[in-house]
Amino acid sequence: MFDSKIRTIVIVGAQWGDEGKGKLVDVIAERADWVVRYQGGANAGHTVHIGDTTFVLHQIPSGILHSGVRCAIGNGVVLDAEKLFGEIDQLVADGIDVQGRLYVSDRAHLVMPYHKLVDAESAANKAIGTTGRGIGPSYEDKVGRRGVRVVDLKHPDRLRPLVERGVDHANALLQRFGSTSRADVEETMGRLMAIAPRLLMLADDVGLVMHRSLRGGGAILLEGAQGSLLDVDHGTYPFVTSSSTTVGGAATGAGLPPSAIDQAIGVVKAYTTRVGNGPLPTEFDEPLGSQVRQLGNEFGATTGRPRRCGWFDSVVVRYAARVNGLTGLAVTKLDVLDTLDRLAICTGYRVGDETLTEFPADIIALDRLEPLYEWFDGWRESIADVRRLEDLPEKARRYLDRIQELAETPIRFVSVGTRRDQIIEAS
Ligand code: GDP
């Protein structure tokens, strides 16, 4: 992966999130000096299984599980500091040494208690299917120039007017929603002052730290959350998250120049899932939907919500490859399909008399289209112990070959189980 020329790699989800990025980051992280989160917040939920312990990380990069790696939370993240401390304490309780290994950008915006109130009470957010963690309202305040950044905690006298403005705005929204909940300046200030000393100890100029690391020959892994089809610009708007999940967002959100990014690996499931509402062209009918949901344990790590499941959609993944400039794919959860008699890959969409092979912006059209499928025989055997591409059953190889052909991107990794060692790296 990393070599003398390849110093910065971005891992992004190339579908609607939950692709298994956490596991891939965990696998590649041991070869990196830094692992950096660049967008999203505590709405992400990466699951990594090590031995008998399951780690679910929401804000801290999965790289923290490797003792030689340092981790950073970039300026593009909206940070829930109380939850961050909870995560740190849990890691320490599980025997992971976090001291001196976790940096937080002083430019990152904070998720305030009132953002969560607004999120919980907003009917519009519920219709999108947000996680209710205050992420969207926090990004709204950031773009609306009402946000509070980590660095603002240094100056309590200047913090107060920022909080007053945020509380004012939140209360106006709550009133408009017909909610009886109200945010309170004193309570908010009290909570901020309680977190300030511990948070400021972690705060640094992450962009500068990364720049220095690269100058010294460091290797940086940028860890995306959610997926490309949830990107606020490139996703199925408005059924998207509020941040730039794609590779462009990695540069902005970590404080690195785009020219510093050498490679981008898109993580895709061997099928497709999405949580919440919005288009999913290849969604299974029942009973296949429930069957694959059980086989793949497709329930959200953060919310426990059942995920909607469908066939692999090559139109989606080729689109993600284009907007991200993917240099490779990591196909996960291939083992989940072991028992199926036959599988399909979507190669295009029929809308009326027209055939689409490029992913459209028009989500009304996406709801009406009919996916065009290519069918494959299932391999009907366990692949959990396979560690080389050439040892996969012929029918599984055929399926993967067609994926990389249609996505116009080479497969670099295939994941065949939840464990760290259950991975195939293409040579
Ligand atoms: P992320 O948000 O993209 O990191 O994805 P999640 O962590 O929400 O979901 C991935 C889930 O799939 C986790 O429970 C992983 O342990 C699991 N997983 C990852 N890769 C594989 C795989 O190859 N096979 C199976 N069966 N599970 C996998």
Coordinates of C-alpha atoms and ligand atoms in Angstrom, one line a residue:
M1 CA 0.0 0.0 0.0
F2 CA 2.2 2.8 1.2
D3 CA 5.6 3.1 -0.4
S4 CA 8.1 5.9 -1.2
K5 CA 5.6 7.6 -3.6
I6 CA 2.3 6.7 -1.9
R7 CA 2.2 8.6 1.3
T8 CA -1.5 9.5 1.6
I9 CA -4.4 7.1 1.1
V10 CA -8.1 7.9 1.5
I11 CA -10.6 5.2 2.4
V12 CA -14.1 6.1 1.3
G13 CA -17.4 4.3 1.3
A14 CA -18.5 3.9 -2.4
Q15 CA -22.1 3.1 -1.7
W16 CA -24.5 4.4 1.0
G17 CA -22.3 3.8 4.0
D18 CA -21.7 0.8 6.3
E19 CA -19.5 -0.8 3.7
G20 CA -17.1 -2.2 6.3
K21 CA -14.6 0.8 6.1
G22 CA -13.7 0.2 9.8
K23 CA -12.3 -3.2 9.1
L24 CA -10.3 -2.0 6.0
V25 CA -8.9 0.9 7.9
D26 CA -8.0 -1.4 10.7
V27 CA -6.2 -3.7 8.2
I28 CA -4.3 -0.8 6.5
A29 CA -3.7 1.3 9.6
E30 CA -0.9 -0.8 10.9
R31 CA 1.2 0.4 7.9
A32 CA 0.4 4.1 8.5
D33 CA 1.8 6.7 10.9
W34 CA -1.5 8.6 11.2
V35 CA -5.2 7.8 10.7
V36 CA -7.4 10.9 10.3
R37 CA -11.1 11.3 10.3
Y38 CA -12.2 14.2 8.1
Q39 CA -16.0 14.6 8.2
G40 CA -19.1 13.5 9.9
G41 CA -19.3 13.0 13.6
A42 CA -20.8 10.6 16.2
N43 CA -23.2 9.4 13.5
A44 CA -20.6 7.1 12.2
G45 CA -20.2 3.7 13.7
H46 CA -17.2 1.6 12.8
T47 CA -17.1 -1.9 14.1
V48 CA -13.8 -3.8 14.5
H49 CA -13.5 -7.3 15.9
I50 CA -10.2 -8.2 17.6
G51 CA -10.1 -11.6 19.3
D52 CA -13.2 -11.8 21.5
T53 CA -13.5 -8.0 21.8
T54 CA -15.8 -5.9 19.6
F55 CA -14.8 -2.3 19.3
V56 CA -17.4 0.2 18.0
L57 CA -15.8 3.5 17.3
H58 CA -17.9 6.6 16.5
Q59 CA -15.5 9.5 16.4
I60 CA -12.1 8.1 17.1
P61 CA -10.4 6.7 14.0
S62 CA -10.1 2.9 14.0
G63 CA -6.3 3.3 13.8
I64 CA -6.3 3.8 17.5
L65 CA -6.4 0.0 17.9
H66 CA -2.8 -0.2 16.6
S67 CA -0.4 0.9 19.2
G68 CA 2.2 2.5 16.8
V69 CA -0.4 4.7 15.1
R70 CA -1.5 8.2 16.0
C71 CA -5.0 9.4 15.2
A72 CA -6.5 12.8 14.5
I73 CA -9.9 14.2 14.2
G74 CA -9.8 16.8 11.4
N75 CA -11.4 20.2 11.1
G76 CA -14.2 18.8 8.9
V77 CA -15.6 16.7 11.7
V78 CA -18.3 18.0 14.0
L79 CA -17.2 16.9 17.4
D80 CA -19.4 15.6 20.3
A81 CA -16.8 16.1 23.1
E82 CA -18.8 14.3 25.8
K83 CA -19.2 11.3 23.6
L84 CA -15.5 11.5 22.6
F85 CA -14.5 11.2 26.3
G86 CA -16.8 8.3 26.7
E87 CA -15.1 6.5 23.8
I88 CA -11.7 7.3 25.1
D89 CA -12.6 5.9 28.6
Q90 CA -14.1 2.8 27.0
L91 CA -10.9 2.2 25.0
V92 CA -8.7 2.6 28.1
A93 CA -11.0 0.2 30.0
D94 CA -10.4 -2.3 27.1
G95 CA -6.7 -1.9 27.5
I96 CA -6.0 0.5 24.6
D97 CA -3.4 3.2 25.4
V98 CA -4.8 6.5 24.0
Q99 CA -2.5 8.9 25.9
G100 CA -0.6 11.2 23.5
R101 CA -2.0 9.3 20.4
L102 CA -5.2 11.3 19.8
Y103 CA -5.2 14.8 18.3
V104 CA -8.3 17.0 17.7
S105 CA -8.3 19.9 15.3
D106 CA -8.7 23.2 17.0
R107 CA -10.8 24.2 14.0
A108 CA -13.3 21.4 14.4
H109 CA -16.8 22.6 15.2
L110 CA -18.6 21.3 18.3
V111 CA -21.9 19.5 18.4
M112 CA -23.7 21.4 21.1
P113 CA -26.5 20.1 23.4
Y114 CA -28.9 22.3 21.6
H115 CA -28.0 20.8 18.2
K116 CA -29.3 17.5 19.5
L117 CA -32.5 19.1 20.8
V118 CA -33.1 20.6 17.4
D119 CA -32.3 17.3 15.6
A120 CA -34.6 15.3 17.9
E121 CA -37.5 17.7 17.4
S122 CA -37.2 18.3 13.6
A123 CA -39.8 16.5 11.6
A124 CA -37.9 17.2 8.4
N125 CA -34.8 15.5 9.8
K126 CA -36.8 12.5 10.8
A127 CA -38.2 12.2 7.2
I128 CA -34.6 12.0 6.0
G129 CA -33.8 9.4 8.6
T130 CA -31.0 11.1 10.4
T131 CA -29.4 9.5 13.5
G132 CA -30.6 12.4 15.7
R133 CA -27.0 13.1 17.0
G134 CA -27.1 16.8 16.2
I135 CA -24.7 16.4 13.3
G136 CA -27.0 18.2 10.7
P137 CA -27.8 21.2 12.9
S138 CA -24.1 21.5 13.9
Y139 CA -23.1 21.7 10.2
E140 CA -25.9 24.2 9.6
D141 CA -24.5 26.5 12.2
K142 CA -21.0 26.0 10.8
V143 CA -22.1 27.1 7.4
G144 CA -24.4 29.8 8.9
R145 CA -21.4 31.2 10.7
R146 CA -23.0 30.6 14.1
G147 CA -20.8 27.6 15.1
V148 CA -18.5 27.1 18.1
R149 CA -15.1 25.7 17.4
V150 CA -12.8 23.8 19.7
V151 CA -10.4 26.8 19.8
D152 CA -13.2 29.0 21.1
L153 CA -13.1 27.1 24.5
K154 CA -9.9 28.9 25.2
H155 CA -11.7 32.2 25.7
P156 CA -14.8 31.8 28.0
D157 CA -15.6 35.5 27.7
R158 CA -15.8 35.4 23.9
L159 CA -17.4 32.0 24.0
R160 CA -20.5 33.3 25.8
P161 CA -21.8 35.5 23.0
L162 CA -21.3 32.6 20.5
V163 CA -23.3 30.4 22.8
E164 CA -26.0 33.0 23.2
R165 CA -26.3 33.3 19.4
G166 CA -26.5 29.5 19.0
V167 CA -29.1 29.1 21.8
D168 CA -31.2 31.9 20.3
H169 CA -31.2 30.3 16.9
A170 CA -32.0 26.8 18.4
N171 CA -34.8 28.2 20.5
A172 CA -36.4 30.0 17.5
L173 CA -36.3 26.6 15.6
L174 CA -37.7 24.7 18.6
Q175 CA -40.5 27.2 18.9
R176 CA -41.3 26.9 15.2
F177 CA -41.4 23.1 15.5
G178 CA -44.0 23.5 18.2
S179 CA -41.6 21.9 20.8
T180 CA -41.7 22.8 24.5
S181 CA -38.0 22.0 24.8
R182 CA -35.7 25.0 25.1
A183 CA -31.9 25.4 25.2
D184 CA -30.3 27.4 28.0
V185 CA -27.2 29.5 27.9
E186 CA -26.1 28.8 31.5
E187 CA -26.5 25.1 31.2
T188 CA -24.7 25.1 27.8
M189 CA -21.8 27.2 29.2
G190 CA -21.6 24.9 32.2
R191 CA -21.2 21.8 30.1
L192 CA -18.6 23.5 27.8
M193 CA -16.5 24.7 30.7
A194 CA -16.6 21.1 32.1
I195 CA -15.2 19.7 28.9
A196 CA -12.8 22.5 28.0
P197 CA -9.6 21.5 29.9
R198 CA -9.6 17.9 28.7
L199 CA -10.5 18.8 25.1
L200 CA -8.0 21.6 24.9
M201 CA -5.3 19.2 25.9
L202 CA -6.0 17.2 22.7
A203 CA -6.4 20.3 20.5
D204 CA -3.8 21.1 17.8
D205 CA -3.5 22.4 14.2
V206 CA -4.2 19.0 12.6
G207 CA -3.5 20.3 9.0
L208 CA -0.1 21.6 10.2
V209 CA 0.7 18.3 12.0
M210 CA -0.2 16.4 8.9
H211 CA 1.9 18.7 6.7
R212 CA 4.9 18.1 9.0
S213 CA 4.4 14.4 9.1
L214 CA 4.4 14.2 5.2
R215 CA 7.5 16.4 5.1
G216 CA 9.2 13.9 7.4
G217 CA 8.1 11.0 5.2
G218 CA 5.1 10.0 7.2
A219 CA 2.2 7.8 5.9
I220 CA -1.3 9.1 6.4
L221 CA -4.6 7.2 6.1
L222 CA -7.7 9.3 5.8
E223 CA -10.7 7.5 7.1
G224 CA -14.1 8.4 5.5
A225 CA -17.4 8.0 7.3
Q226 CA -20.8 7.3 5.7
G227 CA -20.6 6.8 1.9
S228 CA -20.3 8.6 -1.4
L229 CA -24.0 8.4 -2.2
L230 CA -24.6 10.2 1.1
D231 CA -22.3 13.1 0.2
V232 CA -24.1 16.4 0.5
D233 CA -23.1 17.3 -3.1
H234 CA -22.8 14.0 -4.9
G235 CA -25.3 11.9 -3.0
T236 CA -29.0 11.2 -3.4
Y237 CA -29.9 14.7 -2.1
P238 CA -31.8 15.5 0.1
F239 CA -31.4 11.9 1.5
V240 CA -27.8 12.6 2.3
T241 CA -25.6 13.4 5.3
S242 CA -24.6 17.1 5.9
S243 CA -20.9 16.7 5.0
S244 CA -18.6 16.0 2.1
T245 CA -17.9 12.3 2.4
T246 CA -16.0 12.0 -0.9
V247 CA -12.3 12.4 -1.5
G248 CA -12.6 16.2 -2.1
G249 CA -13.9 16.4 1.4
A250 CA -10.9 14.5 2.7
A251 CA -8.6 17.2 1.7
T252 CA -10.7 20.0 3.0
G253 CA -11.7 18.2 6.2
A254 CA -8.1 17.2 7.2
G255 CA -6.5 20.4 6.2
L256 CA -4.4 18.8 3.4
P257 CA -4.0 20.1 -0.1
P258 CA -5.8 17.9 -2.7
S259 CA -2.4 17.3 -4.4
A260 CA -1.2 15.5 -1.3
I261 CA -3.7 12.7 -1.9
D262 CA -2.0 9.8 -3.7
Q263 CA -4.6 7.0 -3.7
A264 CA -8.3 6.5 -2.9
I265 CA -9.7 3.1 -2.1
G266 CA -13.5 2.8 -2.4
V267 CA -15.0 0.2 0.0
V268 CA -18.1 -1.6 -1.4
K269 CA -20.1 -4.4 -0.1
A270 CA -20.6 -7.3 -2.5
Y271 CA -24.2 -6.3 -2.5
T272 CA -25.9 -2.9 -1.6
T273 CA -27.4 -1.5 1.6
R274 CA -28.8 1.7 2.8
V275 CA -30.3 3.0 6.1
G276 CA -33.2 5.3 6.2
N277 CA -35.2 6.7 3.4
G278 CA -34.2 7.6 -0.2
P279 CA -33.6 5.9 -3.4
L280 CA -32.1 2.3 -3.5
P281 CA -32.7 1.2 -7.1
T282 CA -31.7 -2.5 -6.6
E283 CA -33.6 -3.1 -3.3
F284 CA -34.6 -6.7 -2.7
D285 CA -38.2 -7.9 -2.5
E286 CA -39.2 -10.1 0.4
P287 CA -38.2 -12.7 1.5
L288 CA -34.7 -12.1 0.0
G289 CA -34.4 -8.7 1.8
S290 CA -34.9 -10.2 5.2
Q291 CA -32.7 -13.2 4.3
V292 CA -29.7 -11.1 3.3
R293 CA -30.3 -8.7 6.2
Q294 CA -29.9 -11.7 8.6
L295 CA -27.0 -13.3 6.7
G296 CA -25.1 -10.0 6.7
N297 CA -26.2 -8.8 10.1
E298 CA -27.4 -5.6 8.5
F299 CA -28.4 -3.6 11.5
G300 CA -26.8 -0.2 12.2
A301 CA -23.9 -0.1 14.6
T302 CA -25.0 3.3 15.9
T303 CA -28.7 3.1 15.9
G304 CA -29.5 -0.7 15.6
R305 CA -31.8 0.2 12.7
P306 CA -32.4 -2.5 10.1
R307 CA -30.6 -1.7 6.8
R308 CA -32.4 -2.0 3.5
C309 CA -30.6 -4.5 1.2
G310 CA -30.3 -5.0 -2.6
W311 CA -28.1 -6.4 -5.4
F312 CA -24.7 -4.9 -6.2
D313 CA -25.3 -1.8 -8.3
S314 CA -22.4 -1.1 -10.7
V315 CA -23.9 2.2 -11.9
V316 CA -23.6 3.5 -8.3
V317 CA -20.1 2.2 -7.8
R318 CA -18.8 3.5 -11.2
Y319 CA -20.3 6.9 -10.3
A320 CA -18.5 6.8 -6.9
A321 CA -15.3 5.7 -8.7
R322 CA -15.5 8.8 -10.9
V323 CA -16.3 11.5 -8.3
N324 CA -13.7 10.1 -5.9
G325 CA -11.0 9.2 -8.5
L326 CA -10.8 5.8 -6.9
T327 CA -7.6 3.9 -7.6
G328 CA -8.9 0.7 -6.1
L329 CA -11.9 -1.1 -4.7
A330 CA -12.2 -3.2 -1.5
V331 CA -15.1 -5.6 -1.8
T332 CA -16.4 -6.6 1.6
K333 CA -18.9 -9.2 2.9
L334 CA -18.5 -11.5 -0.1
D335 CA -19.0 -14.4 2.4
V336 CA -22.5 -13.2 3.1
L337 CA -23.5 -14.4 -0.4
D338 CA -22.0 -17.9 0.1
T339 CA -25.4 -19.6 0.3
L340 CA -27.3 -17.9 -2.5
D341 CA -28.2 -19.9 -5.6
R342 CA -27.8 -17.0 -7.9
L343 CA -26.8 -13.4 -7.7
A344 CA -27.3 -10.3 -9.8
I345 CA -25.3 -7.2 -10.7
C346 CA -27.2 -4.1 -11.9
T347 CA -25.7 -2.8 -15.1
G348 CA -28.1 0.1 -15.9
Y349 CA -31.5 1.4 -15.4
R350 CA -34.5 1.5 -17.7
V351 CA -36.7 4.7 -17.4
G352 CA -39.5 4.6 -19.9
D353 CA -37.9 4.0 -23.3
E354 CA -34.5 5.2 -22.1
T355 CA -31.6 3.2 -20.6
L356 CA -29.4 5.0 -18.1
T357 CA -25.8 3.8 -17.4
E358 CA -24.8 7.0 -15.5
F359 CA -26.2 7.7 -12.0
P360 CA -28.7 10.5 -12.3
A361 CA -29.2 13.6 -10.1
D362 CA -33.0 13.2 -10.5
I363 CA -34.2 11.2 -7.5
I364 CA -37.8 11.1 -8.8
A365 CA -36.4 9.2 -11.8
L366 CA -34.5 6.9 -9.5
D367 CA -37.7 5.9 -7.7
R368 CA -39.4 5.0 -11.0
L369 CA -36.7 3.2 -12.8
E370 CA -36.3 -0.5 -13.4
P371 CA -32.8 -2.0 -12.8
L372 CA -31.3 -4.1 -15.6
Y373 CA -29.5 -7.1 -14.2
E374 CA -26.9 -9.6 -15.2
W375 CA -27.2 -12.9 -13.4
F376 CA -24.6 -15.1 -12.0
D377 CA -24.5 -18.6 -10.4
G378 CA -23.8 -18.7 -6.7
W379 CA -20.7 -20.5 -5.5
R380 CA -22.5 -22.3 -2.7
E381 CA -19.5 -22.9 -0.5
S382 CA -17.8 -21.2 2.4
I383 CA -15.1 -18.8 1.5
A384 CA -14.3 -17.6 5.0
D385 CA -10.9 -19.3 5.0
V386 CA -9.7 -18.2 1.6
R387 CA -6.7 -15.9 1.7
R388 CA -5.7 -15.7 -2.0
L389 CA -7.8 -14.5 -4.9
E390 CA -6.9 -17.6 -7.0
D391 CA -8.2 -19.9 -4.2
L392 CA -11.7 -18.4 -4.4
P393 CA -14.3 -20.6 -6.2
E394 CA -14.4 -19.9 -9.9
K395 CA -17.9 -18.6 -9.7
A396 CA -17.0 -16.0 -7.0
R397 CA -14.0 -14.9 -9.1
R398 CA -16.3 -14.4 -12.1
Y399 CA -18.6 -12.3 -10.0
L400 CA -15.7 -10.1 -8.7
D401 CA -14.2 -9.8 -12.2
R402 CA -17.4 -8.4 -13.5
I403 CA -17.6 -6.0 -10.6
Q404 CA -14.2 -4.5 -11.3
E405 CA -14.9 -4.4 -15.1
L406 CA -18.2 -2.6 -14.7
A407 CA -16.8 -0.3 -12.0
E408 CA -13.8 0.4 -14.1
T409 CA -11.6 0.1 -11.0
P410 CA -9.3 -2.8 -9.9
I411 CA -10.1 -4.8 -6.8
R412 CA -7.4 -4.4 -4.3
F413 CA -8.9 -6.2 -1.3
V414 CA -11.7 -8.8 -0.8
S415 CA -13.0 -9.3 2.7
V416 CA -14.5 -12.7 3.6
G417 CA -15.4 -12.4 7.2
T418 CA -15.5 -10.1 10.2
R419 CA -12.1 -10.9 11.6
R420 CA -9.0 -8.9 10.9
D421 CA -7.3 -11.9 9.2
Q422 CA -10.2 -12.7 7.0
I423 CA -9.0 -10.5 4.1
I424 CA -7.5 -11.2 0.7
E425 CA -5.1 -8.6 -0.7
A426 CA -4.7 -8.7 -4.5
S427 CA -1.1 -8.8 -5.5
Ligands
GDP1 P1 -18.4 0.9 8.3 O1 -19.2 2.0 8.9 O2 -18.2 1.1 6.8 O3 -17.1 0.7 9.0 O4 -19.2 -0.4 8.4 P2 -19.8 -1.0 9.8 O5 -18.7 -1.2 10.8 O6 -21.1 -0.3 10.2 O7 -20.3 -2.4 9.2 C1 -19.5 -3.3 8.9 C2 -19.9 -4.6 9.6 O8 -19.7 -5.6 8.7 C3 -19.2 -4.8 10.9 O9 -19.9 -5.5 11.8 C4 -18.0 -5.7 10.4 O10 -17.5 -6.6 11.3 C5 -18.7 -6.5 9.3 N1 -17.9 -6.9 8.2 C6 -16.9 -6.1 7.6 N2 -16.3 -6.9 6.6 C7 -17.0 -8.1 6.6 C8 -16.9 -9.2 5.8 O11 -16.1 -9.3 4.9 N3 -17.8 -10.2 6.1 C9 -18.7 -10.2 7.1 N4 -19.5 -11.2 7.3 N5 -18.8 -9.1 7.9 C10 -18.0 -8.1 7.6

